[in-house]
Amino acid sequence: MEHIRTPKVENVRLLDRSSGQRKAGIGTLYLSATHTIFVENNPETRKETWVLHSMVSSVERPPTIPAGSQLLLRCKDFRIFQILIPQERDCLDVYTSLVRLSRPEKYSELYCLSFNPSMNKEEREESWTFIDLMADYKRMGVPNNLWVTTEANSEYRVCDTYPSELFVPRSATPAIIVGSSRFRSRGRFPALSYFHQDTLAAVCRCSQPLSGFSGRCQEDEMMLQAVMKSNPGSDYIYVVDTRPKLNAMANRAAGKGYENEDHYTNIKLHFIGIENIHVMRSSQQKIVEVGEMRSPSMTDFLWGLENSGWLKHIKAILDAGVFISRAVADEGVSVLVHCSDGWDRTAQACAVASILLDPFYRTIKGLMVLIERDWVSFGHKFSHRYAHLDGDPKEVSPVVDQFLECVWQLSEQFPCAFEFNERFLIAIHTHVYSCHFGNFLGNCQKERRDMRLRERTHSVWPQLWKDRAQYINPLYKAELSQTQGVLRPNTTPYCFKMWKGLYNHVQKSTAPRQSPSDFLSAVREQSQQLEEALTNHQEVPAGGTAHQTNHMQPPAETLWA
Amino acid sequence: MEFAELIKTPRVDGVVLHRPFMPIVEGTLCLTGHHLILSSRQDNTEELWLLHSNIDSIEKRFVGSLGSIILKCKDLKVIQLDITGMEECLNIASSIEALSTLDSLSLMYPFFYRPMFEVIEDGWNSFRPEDIFKDLESMTDEWRLSRVNRDFSVCPSYPPMVAVPKDVDDDALRKVATFRHSGRFPVLSYYHKKNGMVMMRAGQPLTGTNGRRCKEDEKLINATLRPGKRGYIIDTRTIGVAQQAKARGGGFESEANYPQWRRIHKAVERSNILQESLIKLVEACNDRSHSIDRWLSKLEASSWQTHVKEILTTACLAAQCIDREGASVLVHGTEGTDSTLQVTSLAQIILDPACRTIRGFQGLVEREWLQAGHPFQQRCAQSAYSNSKLRQEAPVFLLFLDCVWQILRQFPCSFEFKESFLVLLFEHAYASQFGTFLGNSTSERVKLSLPEKTVSLWSWVNRPQEIERLTNPLYEANSLVIWPSVAPQSLLLWEGVFLRWNRSSKCLEEAYEEMVHIIEYNKELQNKVNSLRRQLAQLETEDPLLQTP
């Protein structure tokens, strides 16, 4: 490929710093169109390390040392590779190639568009139907006499960043929808995110109103009234503005802002105070540094943790979810959530609320559905936020990282409530960045349709589903109390911990730590084998072909040895 | 003295009890000599039995004639009693105050407690030095059990029997004792079977400013070295603190006089600082404000986690010297009764799988804390809520337990016991019906006739039903040395103690039960499969036609 200046360098040393590796392996470094591949010389292991170019967030050249020239590869999943190349020239070639390869300029350069697993056309098409959003709306009971589908956005006519299929209050006429969308940033009018069958209250989402200091819009006011009317149990709705109030006020000067309570009847405004994407970007940079600190003192660590502000932001997002879920489940009041454009903080708050409200979203399949709905279909700008292409660095922000972390924090508090384990969350995190599959390419449904991604790429979900054995939380059990109903988390500050699995790879693997979760999974697997063995033994009629059962391998009793 | 004199009001009706995460109970409050009891007439509410000695501080509040007594306990629980009538309330409060601050050890509850369970094995005899020494004898003949301290005259804080190098006689020990703080001459703490290296502990040498030396001391500790080998002296104080100790007659081993030993100074904090740290930590945990910044900065300011890290780091160092460097180690600080014991006992947890069993851990606590003369009575007199002036209180033992918990959390399958055993030891060290943690040394325990007059905690713990309760279902005996990570990212706040009363543990308990269920079910299936296999095998031997070709 044109960008590869040198496809192969020998006698390279590579140190996977984030895995706690102490001694670098010696081997050969290959550059392919999609991966950096390192193969160790050690004939016994021939260990291979593959790094996808799209996972590389930065390539640095630390000063040359006597043994050779160095490269430092920082990855979007926070792994760090230290590479030592004997010849300066080779190093420069690799560096230049990688800088270019890790910053693709066109979608066509991305791995998912060349990734071709042995799968025929039908299988690929089927992979895209694995997650069916309409089936999930049906599961939550819509359409019904309160919420109906609308044709308003077919062909993305009203809002190009929204999905074409949407649910709106029954009383919202096309005129109201169009009117309301004109009064909302980027035309993102109020639409249904989640309907709570038990209380008939709903979670809706939109973007900020273009109210400025005094603007108003009759259709928008009617729209909110319609949202309220679609909940027979309540005579008002909450409007949750997830931004800090000051930011929302500042937006008024730009002709945007928030709902004026004098113009809208029966709304209660509530501000949450989740910071914007720029604050989050720099906060994550700091928490990553905290995770990478080498032998810090306890004071350095705690100070770094505090100074990063990261846990504070995670708490704010979780608090938003808690507020919404309480309103819906406990008060039976519908909630309309927005921020500025309604695709970052709004997605976070709505998705966390759904996790809290509905046990289905705490299953493996349910989380996939939730991400498809509140993130993919509602136009979260994946390609901008996760820097899929070389672009504006100010657009990049760890929005979905924070959502996944909220789920992780909840799983620490409710160990039996989630069907999946931390590995599943990390796998999703990786795929959001990797562009290995087509799901997260582009910034909205329309873009993905225009790129014909369903025809040209594969969906990640069937793959994750196939591998689900490794993502199962052994403690998950559908009948337990925390698995059912609404989760009511404690959000006192001491409940928030640094997510070591994501930010502190090093300490995770310095010693062969014992993981209770893996241990229990192994025990459960063994139990399954035993169950089979038991059935087989019992099926043998007395005095029958008993010798056949001898072929059964005894289950690995070494577990207990 | 009669307890009745202290009890101004023995009984009040209509008292309302508030406890964290439990339903409110209304009932009758009774004060006895050792307990505060609240029982309700409703059948299914739990009664409260609170030992007066568990009460760390009392606060009174009045709203009109409704009084509230807030009792803050040494196990960090806070409860509130609402009592109508100012006089009643004041009487109750002052009675509790008097009863919870009794100075005389002989009035303590363990002297009055009669066990309601059958004592299968008397815990007072479970860990006798002579029995412990038998294990050592089976591994090496380089050590002997000296009875030089049989009347506690050589070292008041040592037990009557201690293990010392075989070639050092009792006269030499007497001389060494005069050269070490409080007579705490170097004794054997741990023998590492794998390579024959040892860990010893002692008080600081009394070198003073003019560099006093003691030939017998040098000879004693050199006697533990293999020919041509060097050893490490781990001084738990910084070099600065150790230097200052010289002015007060203390000091450290100089390189010149102990050429075969390399001295390493570490910074493990001492008594007052630790107590203040505990107070600040508990205050931070009880802060109801909702700011993460405030929580993290208070947690940092308490320095508790820093102490945990320092202690673990020093213990790892000692373990490394022994296991990795193949060197013997001598550990001491100033007195050799606090930080020294934290280090020697944690090093054994790391090195010796036997210490990670339920019984082995009891043995460790007995050897390295109780018999080694950690002054439990002084250190655990008050806990985090006390307003009274501090004397010699310090959460030295609690920090040790916290460090064990950190290792347990990092190696959840390597310990036979679970977290609740550590919590239990914490509770009993501060307030107990058992005599185990009374007194400051073996000599005090003998003087008080504790073995005759009180019940040992180990008698209670070592009953099958209690052992079962403390057993970690994940345990798989692991004969390896386990190296904990001491990186701050790996050390967590011990929620089971510090947040125990601040958050509901329902979901975590449910998870634990589910875990037990998975494991029990597996065992049940294994038994079934095995028994079927046996039946099959039997059928095969009985019926030759069925034998496999």
Tab-separated table of C-alpha atoms in Angstrom, chain B residues 265-518:
chain	number	residue	atom	x	y	z
B	265	HIS	CA	15.009	2.072	56.941
B	266	LYS	CA	11.327	2.279	56.124
B	267	ALA	CA	8.701	4.744	57.276
B	268	VAL	CA	5.894	2.992	59.123
B	269	GLU	CA	3.971	5.505	61.183
B	270	ARG	CA	3.471	5.221	64.912
B	271	SER	CA	0.705	5.414	67.470
B	272	ASN	CA	-0.696	8.953	67.702
B	273	ILE	CA	-0.487	9.623	64.029
B	274	LEU	CA	-2.314	6.387	63.296
B	275	GLN	CA	-5.082	7.143	65.739
B	276	GLU	CA	-5.626	10.580	64.218
B	277	SER	CA	-5.625	8.994	60.805
B	278	LEU	CA	-8.386	6.604	61.866
B	279	ILE	CA	-10.462	9.422	63.312
B	280	LYS	CA	-10.159	11.423	60.091
B	281	LEU	CA	-10.945	8.444	57.915
B	282	VAL	CA	-14.089	7.554	59.824
B	283	GLU	CA	-15.144	11.181	59.764
B	284	ALA	CA	-14.699	11.225	55.974
B	285	CYS	CA	-16.728	8.038	55.582
B	286	ASN	CA	-19.575	9.528	57.590
B	287	ASP	CA	-19.589	12.779	55.643
B	288	ARG	CA	-22.930	12.891	53.892
B	289	SER	CA	-21.957	15.573	51.396
B	290	HIS	CA	-22.249	14.537	47.817
B	291	SER	CA	-19.062	15.835	46.324
B	292	ILE	CA	-16.489	13.412	44.963
B	293	ASP	CA	-13.753	16.035	45.294
B	294	ARG	CA	-14.470	16.461	48.957
B	295	TRP	CA	-14.530	12.716	49.559
B	296	LEU	CA	-11.247	12.083	47.744
B	297	SER	CA	-9.489	14.969	49.415
B	298	LYS	CA	-10.669	13.853	52.853
B	299	LEU	CA	-9.651	10.291	52.122
B	300	GLU	CA	-6.252	11.549	51.085
B	301	ALA	CA	-5.953	13.831	54.103
B	302	SER	CA	-6.675	10.958	56.474
B	303	SER	CA	-3.513	9.219	55.194
B	304	TRP	CA	-5.026	5.858	56.127
B	305	GLN	CA	-4.393	4.347	52.704
B	306	THR	CA	-0.853	5.694	52.835
B	307	HIS	CA	-0.270	3.779	56.049
B	308	VAL	CA	-1.695	0.633	54.521
B	309	LYS	CA	0.661	1.023	51.575
B	310	GLU	CA	3.699	1.675	53.774
B	311	ILE	CA	3.066	-1.318	55.980
B	312	LEU	CA	2.438	-3.656	53.065
B	313	THR	CA	5.500	-2.352	51.252
B	314	THR	CA	7.699	-3.010	54.267
B	315	ALA	CA	6.222	-6.482	54.737
B	316	CYS	CA	6.857	-7.259	51.066
B	317	LEU	CA	10.421	-6.076	51.490
B	318	ALA	CA	10.979	-8.418	54.429
B	319	ALA	CA	9.402	-11.298	52.497
B	320	GLN	CA	11.530	-10.511	49.448
B	321	CYS	CA	14.760	-10.521	51.451
B	322	ILE	CA	13.887	-13.961	52.763
B	323	ASP	CA	12.378	-15.629	49.706
B	324	ARG	CA	14.096	-13.929	46.789
B	325	GLU	CA	17.434	-12.823	48.245
B	326	GLY	CA	17.782	-15.893	50.422
B	327	ALA	CA	18.788	-13.759	53.385
B	328	SER	CA	17.756	-13.722	57.011
B	329	VAL	CA	15.986	-10.681	58.374
B	330	LEU	CA	15.769	-8.870	61.697
B	331	VAL	CA	12.857	-6.465	62.072
B	332	HIS	CA	12.527	-3.783	64.707
B	333	GLY	CA	11.270	-0.284	65.244
B	334	THR	CA	11.401	1.349	68.642
B	335	GLU	CA	9.676	-0.923	71.129
B	336	GLY	CA	9.149	-3.773	68.720
B	337	THR	CA	5.518	-4.170	69.747
B	338	ASP	CA	3.697	-2.363	66.959
B	339	SER	CA	5.056	-1.676	63.486
B	340	THR	CA	7.504	-4.551	63.959
B	341	LEU	CA	4.636	-6.984	64.458
B	342	GLN	CA	2.697	-5.609	61.509
B	343	VAL	CA	5.681	-6.308	59.302
B	344	THR	CA	6.599	-9.737	60.646
B	345	SER	CA	3.038	-11.024	60.636
B	346	LEU	CA	2.217	-9.745	57.141
B	347	ALA	CA	5.461	-11.149	55.762
B	348	GLN	CA	4.303	-14.540	57.025
B	349	ILE	CA	0.934	-14.175	55.307
B	350	ILE	CA	2.831	-13.580	52.087
B	351	LEU	CA	5.358	-16.383	52.562
B	352	ASP	CA	3.598	-19.101	54.477
B	353	PRO	CA	0.436	-20.724	53.127
B	354	ALA	CA	-0.267	-22.148	56.596
B	355	CYS	CA	-0.970	-18.618	57.874
B	356	ARG	CA	-3.734	-18.302	55.296
B	357	THR	CA	-5.841	-21.037	56.885
B	358	ILE	CA	-8.370	-20.324	59.627
B	359	ARG	CA	-6.368	-22.082	62.267
B	360	GLY	CA	-3.038	-20.901	60.940
B	361	PHE	CA	-4.209	-17.310	61.052
B	362	GLN	CA	-5.312	-17.709	64.665
B	363	GLY	CA	-1.874	-19.104	65.379
B	364	LEU	CA	-0.317	-16.091	63.694
B	365	VAL	CA	-2.404	-13.641	65.723
B	366	GLU	CA	-1.579	-15.587	68.872
B	367	ARG	CA	2.191	-15.801	68.180
B	368	GLU	CA	2.917	-12.496	66.540
B	369	TRP	CA	0.461	-10.292	68.395
B	370	LEU	CA	-0.787	-11.704	71.683
B	371	GLN	CA	2.294	-13.612	72.832
B	372	ALA	CA	4.624	-11.132	71.166
B	373	GLY	CA	3.262	-8.523	73.554
B	374	HIS	CA	1.271	-6.109	71.447
B	375	PRO	CA	-0.399	-3.951	74.109
B	376	PHE	CA	-4.013	-4.587	73.031
B	377	GLN	CA	-5.440	-3.110	76.216
B	378	GLN	CA	-3.749	0.226	75.626
B	379	ARG	CA	-4.086	0.354	71.859
B	380	CYS	CA	-7.753	-0.634	71.654
B	381	ALA	CA	-9.070	1.297	74.656
B	382	GLN	CA	-10.708	3.865	72.400
B	383	SER	CA	-11.704	3.859	68.765
B	384	ALA	CA	-12.514	6.514	66.163
B	385	TYR	CA	-15.305	8.365	67.980
B	386	SER	CA	-13.783	8.908	71.391
B	387	ASN	CA	-13.683	12.473	72.671
B	388	SER	CA	-11.545	11.683	75.662
B	389	LYS	CA	-7.889	12.521	75.668
B	390	LEU	CA	-5.817	9.973	73.832
B	391	ARG	CA	-3.384	7.973	75.831
B	392	GLN	CA	-1.777	5.091	74.021
B	393	GLU	CA	-4.553	4.250	71.619
B	394	ALA	CA	-3.594	3.322	68.076
B	395	PRO	CA	-5.261	1.185	65.424
B	396	VAL	CA	-2.123	-0.872	64.857
B	397	PHE	CA	-3.963	-4.182	64.811
B	398	LEU	CA	-6.785	-2.793	62.657
B	399	LEU	CA	-4.219	-1.649	60.106
B	400	PHE	CA	-2.748	-5.123	60.104
B	401	LEU	CA	-6.203	-6.599	59.457
B	402	ASP	CA	-6.774	-4.036	56.718
B	403	CYS	CA	-3.518	-5.110	55.053
B	404	VAL	CA	-4.554	-8.764	55.290
B	405	TRP	CA	-7.861	-7.814	53.673
B	406	GLN	CA	-5.977	-6.114	50.823
B	407	ILE	CA	-4.033	-9.324	50.181
B	408	LEU	CA	-7.193	-11.398	50.541
B	409	ARG	CA	-8.916	-9.216	47.989
B	410	GLN	CA	-6.054	-9.616	45.558
B	411	PHE	CA	-5.876	-13.373	46.134
B	412	PRO	CA	-9.498	-14.281	46.847
B	413	CYS	CA	-8.910	-17.995	46.376
B	414	SER	CA	-5.791	-18.337	48.555
B	415	PHE	CA	-7.293	-17.811	51.988
B	416	GLU	CA	-9.287	-20.416	53.856
B	417	PHE	CA	-11.160	-17.697	55.718
B	418	LYS	CA	-13.246	-14.900	54.356
B	419	GLU	CA	-13.445	-11.229	55.166
B	420	SER	CA	-15.885	-11.740	58.031
B	421	PHE	CA	-13.143	-13.427	60.091
B	422	LEU	CA	-11.057	-10.260	59.893
B	423	VAL	CA	-14.060	-8.134	60.844
B	424	LEU	CA	-14.741	-10.458	63.763
B	425	LEU	CA	-11.183	-10.069	65.044
B	426	PHE	CA	-11.465	-6.296	64.741
B	427	GLU	CA	-14.659	-6.293	66.795
B	428	HIS	CA	-13.303	-8.576	69.490
B	429	ALA	CA	-10.024	-6.694	69.798
B	430	TYR	CA	-12.068	-3.626	70.807
B	431	ALA	CA	-14.930	-5.172	72.807
B	432	SER	CA	-15.592	-8.787	73.574
B	433	GLN	CA	-17.141	-11.337	75.860
B	434	PHE	CA	-13.928	-13.346	75.522
B	435	GLY	CA	-10.718	-12.807	77.440
B	436	THR	CA	-8.344	-13.248	74.525
B	437	PHE	CA	-7.596	-9.587	73.847
B	438	LEU	CA	-7.586	-8.410	77.484
B	439	GLY	CA	-4.284	-7.263	78.955
B	440	ASN	CA	-1.117	-6.108	77.245
B	441	SER	CA	1.090	-9.160	77.487
B	442	THR	CA	1.253	-12.777	78.547
B	443	SER	CA	2.469	-11.774	82.002
B	444	GLU	CA	-0.570	-9.539	82.516
B	445	ARG	CA	-2.850	-12.295	81.290
B	446	VAL	CA	-1.268	-14.734	83.735
B	447	LYS	CA	-1.594	-12.237	86.574
B	448	LEU	CA	-5.291	-11.770	85.801
B	449	SER	CA	-5.706	-15.571	85.551
B	450	LEU	CA	-7.441	-15.024	82.243
B	451	PRO	CA	-7.092	-18.640	81.093
B	452	GLU	CA	-8.836	-19.818	84.249
B	453	LYS	CA	-11.414	-17.076	84.614
B	454	THR	CA	-12.415	-16.231	81.058
B	455	VAL	CA	-13.263	-17.995	77.829
B	456	SER	CA	-10.933	-17.786	74.856
B	457	LEU	CA	-12.200	-16.414	71.550
B	458	TRP	CA	-10.564	-19.415	69.875
B	459	SER	CA	-12.822	-21.771	71.881
B	460	TRP	CA	-15.747	-20.073	70.190
B	461	VAL	CA	-14.226	-19.818	66.732
B	462	ASN	CA	-12.976	-23.397	66.529
B	463	ARG	CA	-16.376	-25.019	66.709
B	464	PRO	CA	-17.476	-26.682	63.475
B	465	GLN	CA	-20.473	-24.410	62.948
B	466	GLU	CA	-18.394	-21.260	63.414
B	467	ILE	CA	-15.559	-22.550	61.224
B	468	GLU	CA	-18.119	-23.225	58.542
B	469	ARG	CA	-19.388	-19.668	58.780
B	470	LEU	CA	-15.902	-18.257	58.376
B	471	THR	CA	-14.815	-20.525	55.546
B	472	ASN	CA	-14.167	-18.957	52.177
B	473	PRO	CA	-16.014	-20.989	49.561
B	474	LEU	CA	-13.456	-20.011	46.921
B	475	TYR	CA	-10.513	-21.415	48.854
B	476	GLU	CA	-8.063	-23.650	47.055
B	477	ALA	CA	-4.925	-24.403	49.066
B	478	ASN	CA	-2.108	-22.522	47.377
B	479	SER	CA	1.374	-23.463	48.485
B	480	LEU	CA	3.008	-20.525	46.743
B	481	VAL	CA	4.347	-17.254	48.019
B	482	ILE	CA	1.779	-14.604	47.117
B	483	TRP	CA	3.085	-11.172	46.205
B	484	PRO	CA	0.463	-8.493	46.638
B	485	SER	CA	0.502	-5.367	44.546
B	486	VAL	CA	1.169	-2.311	46.669
B	487	ALA	CA	0.428	0.196	43.913
B	488	PRO	CA	-2.116	2.771	45.115
B	489	GLN	CA	-4.344	1.781	42.193
B	490	SER	CA	-4.554	-1.703	43.711
B	491	LEU	CA	-5.305	-0.726	47.296
B	492	LEU	CA	-8.916	-0.074	48.168
B	493	LEU	CA	-10.744	1.301	51.124
B	494	TRP	CA	-11.836	-1.578	53.357
B	495	GLU	CA	-15.554	-1.132	52.880
B	496	GLY	CA	-16.447	-4.093	55.075
B	497	VAL	CA	-15.260	-2.107	58.098
B	498	PHE	CA	-15.348	1.561	57.181
B	499	LEU	CA	-18.540	1.686	55.128
B	500	ARG	CA	-20.206	-1.243	56.849
B	501	TRP	CA	-22.807	0.907	58.539
B	502	ASN	CA	-23.132	3.480	55.778
B	503	ARG	CA	-24.471	1.418	52.941
B	504	SER	CA	-26.787	-1.474	52.487
B	505	SER	CA	-24.999	-4.747	51.934
B	506	LYS	CA	-28.055	-6.571	50.655
B	507	CYS	CA	-26.897	-6.894	47.056
B	508	LEU	CA	-23.408	-7.970	48.020
B	509	GLU	CA	-24.830	-10.588	50.352
B	510	GLU	CA	-27.101	-11.837	47.629
B	511	ALA	CA	-24.072	-12.144	45.357
B	512	TYR	CA	-22.215	-14.045	48.032
B	513	GLU	CA	-25.084	-16.472	48.486
B	514	GLU	CA	-25.253	-17.019	44.777
B	515	MET	CA	-21.544	-17.771	44.745
B	516	VAL	CA	-21.933	-20.314	47.535
B	517	HIS	CA	-24.846	-21.819	45.693
B	518	ILE	CA	-22.840	-22.317	42.491
